[in-house]
Coordinates of C-alpha atoms in Angstrom, one line a residue:
M1 CA 114.3 18.7 134.7
P2 CA 112.7 21.6 132.8
A3 CA 114.6 23.2 129.8
R4 CA 116.8 26.2 130.6
M5 CA 115.2 29.4 129.5
L6 CA 118.2 31.8 129.8
P7 CA 121.8 31.0 128.9
S8 CA 124.6 30.4 131.4
A9 CA 127.0 33.3 131.5
A10 CA 129.8 30.8 132.4
D11 CA 129.0 28.7 129.3
I12 CA 129.1 31.7 127.0
L13 CA 132.3 33.1 128.6
V14 CA 134.1 29.8 128.3
G15 CA 132.7 29.3 124.7
V16 CA 134.1 32.6 123.6
L17 CA 137.4 32.7 125.6
R18 CA 138.7 29.1 125.2
P19 CA 139.1 29.2 121.4
A20 CA 140.4 32.8 121.4
L21 CA 142.9 32.2 124.2
A22 CA 144.4 28.9 123.2
V23 CA 147.7 29.7 124.9
A24 CA 146.0 29.6 128.3
T25 CA 143.8 27.4 130.4
V26 CA 140.3 28.9 130.7
G27 CA 137.9 28.0 133.5
T28 CA 135.2 29.1 135.9
L29 CA 136.9 27.8 139.1
I30 CA 140.5 28.1 140.2
P31 CA 142.3 24.8 140.0
N32 CA 144.8 23.6 142.6
P33 CA 147.5 23.7 141.4
M34 CA 146.8 26.6 139.0
P35 CA 148.4 26.2 135.6
L36 CA 150.0 29.3 134.1
P37 CA 148.8 31.1 132.1
F38 CA 145.3 30.8 133.5
V39 CA 142.0 32.7 132.9
L40 CA 139.1 32.7 135.3
A41 CA 135.8 33.9 133.8
R42 CA 132.6 33.8 135.8
A43 CA 129.5 35.7 136.7
V44 CA 129.5 37.7 139.9
G45 CA 126.0 39.0 139.7
G46 CA 123.1 39.8 137.4
A47 CA 119.4 39.3 136.8
A48 CA 116.9 38.5 134.1
V49 CA 115.8 41.5 132.1
D50 CA 113.0 39.3 130.6
M51 CA 112.9 35.7 131.8
R52 CA 111.9 34.6 128.3
F53 CA 114.8 35.8 126.3
L54 CA 117.3 38.3 127.9
A55 CA 119.6 38.1 131.0
R56 CA 122.1 40.6 132.3
A57 CA 125.3 39.3 133.8
L58 CA 128.1 41.1 135.7
V59 CA 131.2 39.1 135.0
D60 CA 134.8 39.1 136.2
V61 CA 137.7 38.0 133.9
Q62 CA 140.9 37.4 135.8
T63 CA 144.2 36.4 134.2
W64 CA 147.4 35.0 135.8
A65 CA 150.8 34.6 134.1
A66 CA 154.5 34.4 134.9
T67 CA 155.1 38.0 133.8
D68 CA 153.3 41.3 134.2
R69 CA 153.4 41.8 130.4
D70 CA 151.9 38.3 129.7
A71 CA 149.1 38.7 132.3
E72 CA 148.2 42.1 130.9
G73 CA 148.4 40.8 127.3
L74 CA 146.1 37.9 128.2
A75 CA 143.6 40.4 129.8
A76 CA 143.7 42.5 126.6
A77 CA 143.1 39.4 124.5
A78 CA 140.2 38.4 126.6
R79 CA 138.7 41.8 126.3
A80 CA 139.1 41.7 122.5
A81 CA 137.6 38.3 122.3
L82 CA 134.5 39.4 124.2
V83 CA 134.1 42.6 122.0
T84 CA 134.5 40.5 118.8
A85 CA 132.0 37.9 120.0
W86 CA 129.5 40.7 120.7
R87 CA 130.1 42.7 117.5
Q88 CA 130.0 39.6 115.3
Q89 CA 127.1 38.1 117.2
V90 CA 128.9 34.8 117.7
V91 CA 126.5 32.2 118.9
I92 CA 127.8 29.5 121.2
P93 CA 125.9 26.4 120.0
G94 CA 123.2 25.2 122.3
T95 CA 123.9 28.2 124.7
G96 CA 123.5 31.7 123.3
S97 CA 125.2 34.9 122.5
I98 CA 126.2 38.3 123.9
G99 CA 123.5 40.9 123.0
W100 CA 125.4 43.8 124.6
L101 CA 128.7 44.4 126.3
E102 CA 129.9 47.2 128.6
E103 CA 133.1 47.5 130.4
R104 CA 132.6 48.3 134.1
A105 CA 136.3 48.1 135.1
T106 CA 139.2 48.0 132.7
P107 CA 141.9 45.3 133.2
V108 CA 144.1 46.3 136.1
L109 CA 147.0 44.6 137.9
L110 CA 145.6 43.2 141.1
P111 CA 148.3 41.7 143.3
D112 CA 147.3 39.8 146.4
E113 CA 149.0 38.0 149.3
H114 CA 147.8 34.5 148.0
T115 CA 149.6 34.9 144.7
G116 CA 153.2 33.7 144.8
D117 CA 156.3 35.6 143.7
G118 CA 156.6 35.6 139.9
V119 CA 152.9 35.4 139.3
Y120 CA 150.9 38.4 138.1
R121 CA 147.1 38.8 138.1
Y122 CA 144.9 41.2 136.2
Q123 CA 141.1 41.6 136.6
A124 CA 138.4 43.3 134.5
T125 CA 134.7 43.5 135.0
Y126 CA 132.1 43.5 132.2
E127 CA 128.3 43.7 132.0
L128 CA 126.8 41.5 129.4
T129 CA 123.3 41.0 128.2
L130 CA 122.8 37.4 127.1
R131 CA 120.3 35.9 124.7
P132 CA 119.6 32.2 124.4
A133 CA 120.4 30.3 121.2
S134 CA 117.3 29.8 119.1

Protein backbone atom coordinates (compact mmCIF):
# COMPACT_ATOMS: atom_id res chain seq x y z
CA MET A 1 0.00 0.00 0.00
CA PRO A 2 1.44 3.42 -0.92
CA ALA A 3 2.13 5.96 1.83
CA ARG A 4 -0.66 8.38 2.67
CA MET A 5 0.04 11.85 1.27
CA LEU A 6 -2.55 13.89 3.16
CA PRO A 7 -3.63 13.47 6.77
CA SER A 8 -6.91 11.92 7.83
CA ALA A 9 -9.30 14.57 9.17
CA ALA A 10 -10.75 11.94 11.52
CA ASP A 11 -7.32 11.12 12.96
CA ILE A 12 -6.53 14.78 13.57
CA LEU A 13 -9.95 15.44 15.14
CA VAL A 14 -9.67 12.46 17.48
CA GLY A 15 -6.05 13.32 18.27
CA VAL A 16 -7.03 16.84 19.29
CA LEU A 17 -10.36 16.15 21.00
CA ARG A 18 -9.70 12.97 23.03
CA PRO A 19 -7.08 14.48 25.35
CA ALA A 20 -8.98 17.77 25.66
CA LEU A 21 -12.36 16.17 26.40
CA ALA A 22 -11.33 13.43 28.81
CA VAL A 23 -14.78 13.55 30.48
CA ALA A 24 -16.40 12.20 27.29
CA THR A 25 -16.01 9.33 24.85
CA VAL A 26 -14.81 10.72 21.49
CA GLY A 27 -15.30 8.78 18.27
CA THR A 28 -15.92 8.95 14.54
CA LEU A 29 -18.93 6.58 14.53
CA ILE A 30 -21.94 6.43 16.83
CA PRO A 31 -21.71 3.36 19.07
CA ASN A 32 -24.76 1.35 20.09
CA PRO A 33 -25.41 1.85 22.92
CA MET A 34 -24.07 5.38 23.01
CA PRO A 35 -22.23 6.29 26.22
CA LEU A 36 -22.96 9.71 27.69
CA PRO A 37 -21.35 12.12 27.36
CA PHE A 38 -20.31 11.39 23.76
CA VAL A 39 -18.59 13.43 21.03
CA LEU A 40 -18.83 12.51 17.35
CA ALA A 41 -16.21 14.19 15.16
CA ARG A 42 -15.92 13.41 11.47
CA ALA A 43 -15.38 14.87 8.03
CA VAL A 44 -18.52 15.51 5.99
CA GLY A 45 -16.78 16.89 2.91
CA GLY A 46 -13.63 18.46 1.58
CA ALA A 47 -10.96 18.25 -1.09
CA ALA A 48 -7.23 18.53 -1.55
CA VAL A 49 -5.95 22.07 -2.01
CA ASP A 50 -2.62 20.65 -3.10
CA MET A 51 -2.35 16.85 -3.07
CA ARG A 52 1.25 17.09 -1.90
CA PHE A 53 0.75 19.00 1.33
CA LEU A 54 -2.64 20.62 2.02
CA ALA A 55 -6.18 19.30 2.38
CA ARG A 56 -9.42 21.10 3.18
CA ALA A 57 -11.98 19.29 5.34
CA LEU A 58 -15.50 20.26 6.32
CA VAL A 59 -16.12 18.62 9.69
CA ASP A 60 -19.06 18.20 12.03
CA VAL A 61 -18.61 17.95 15.78
CA GLN A 62 -21.68 16.70 17.63
CA THR A 63 -21.99 16.33 21.39
CA TRP A 64 -24.52 14.40 23.46
CA ALA A 65 -25.03 14.65 27.21
CA ALA A 66 -27.69 14.11 29.87
CA THR A 67 -28.33 17.84 30.31
CA ASP A 68 -28.58 20.75 27.90
CA ARG A 69 -25.91 22.61 29.88
CA ASP A 70 -23.48 19.66 29.75
CA ALA A 71 -23.99 19.10 26.00
CA GLU A 72 -23.49 22.80 25.28
CA GLY A 73 -20.43 22.93 27.55
CA LEU A 74 -18.92 19.95 25.76
CA ALA A 75 -19.52 21.64 22.39
CA ALA A 76 -17.81 24.79 23.68
CA ALA A 77 -14.88 22.75 24.99
CA ALA A 78 -14.53 20.99 21.62
CA ARG A 79 -14.50 24.35 19.85
CA ALA A 80 -11.84 25.66 22.26
CA ALA A 81 -9.70 22.53 21.75
CA LEU A 82 -9.78 22.95 17.97
CA VAL A 83 -8.92 26.65 18.18
CA THR A 84 -6.08 25.95 20.61
CA ALA A 85 -4.68 23.14 18.42
CA TRP A 86 -4.73 25.48 15.41
CA ARG A 87 -3.28 28.53 17.21
CA GLN A 88 -0.53 26.48 18.89
CA GLN A 89 0.10 24.39 15.74
CA VAL A 90 -0.25 21.14 17.68
CA VAL A 91 1.04 18.23 15.60
CA ILE A 92 -0.70 14.88 16.01
CA PRO A 93 2.29 12.50 15.74
CA GLY A 94 2.38 10.54 12.50
CA THR A 95 -0.69 12.40 11.23
CA GLY A 96 -0.48 16.16 10.90
CA SER A 97 -1.83 19.49 12.09
CA ILE A 98 -4.54 22.09 11.53
CA GLY A 99 -3.19 24.82 9.26
CA TRP A 100 -6.33 26.95 9.35
CA LEU A 101 -9.72 26.81 11.05
CA GLU A 102 -12.99 28.58 10.28
CA GLU A 103 -16.31 28.09 11.99
CA ARG A 104 -19.08 27.47 9.44
CA ALA A 105 -21.88 26.88 11.95
CA THR A 106 -21.70 27.69 15.66
CA PRO A 107 -22.67 24.97 18.16
CA VAL A 108 -26.48 24.76 18.33
CA LEU A 109 -28.98 22.53 20.08
CA LEU A 110 -30.16 20.00 17.54
CA PRO A 111 -32.96 17.81 18.90
CA ASP A 112 -34.14 14.85 16.85
CA GLU A 113 -36.71 12.08 17.06
CA HIS A 114 -34.01 9.42 17.50
CA THR A 115 -32.58 10.93 20.67
CA GLY A 116 -34.36 9.77 23.82
CA ASP A 117 -35.78 11.97 26.53
CA GLY A 118 -33.10 13.36 28.81
CA VAL A 119 -30.44 13.39 26.07
CA TYR A 120 -29.33 16.65 24.48
CA ARG A 121 -27.34 17.06 21.26
CA TYR A 122 -25.36 20.00 19.92
CA GLN A 123 -23.75 20.28 16.50
CA ALA A 124 -21.14 22.61 15.03
CA THR A 125 -19.46 22.68 11.62
CA TYR A 126 -15.89 23.78 10.97
CA GLU A 127 -13.70 24.07 7.90
CA LEU A 128 -10.10 23.02 8.47
CA THR A 129 -7.04 22.97 6.31
CA LEU A 130 -4.81 20.06 7.25
CA ARG A 131 -1.11 19.57 6.75
CA PRO A 132 0.69 16.24 7.02
CA ALA A 133 3.28 15.68 9.73
CA SER A 134 6.79 16.08 8.35
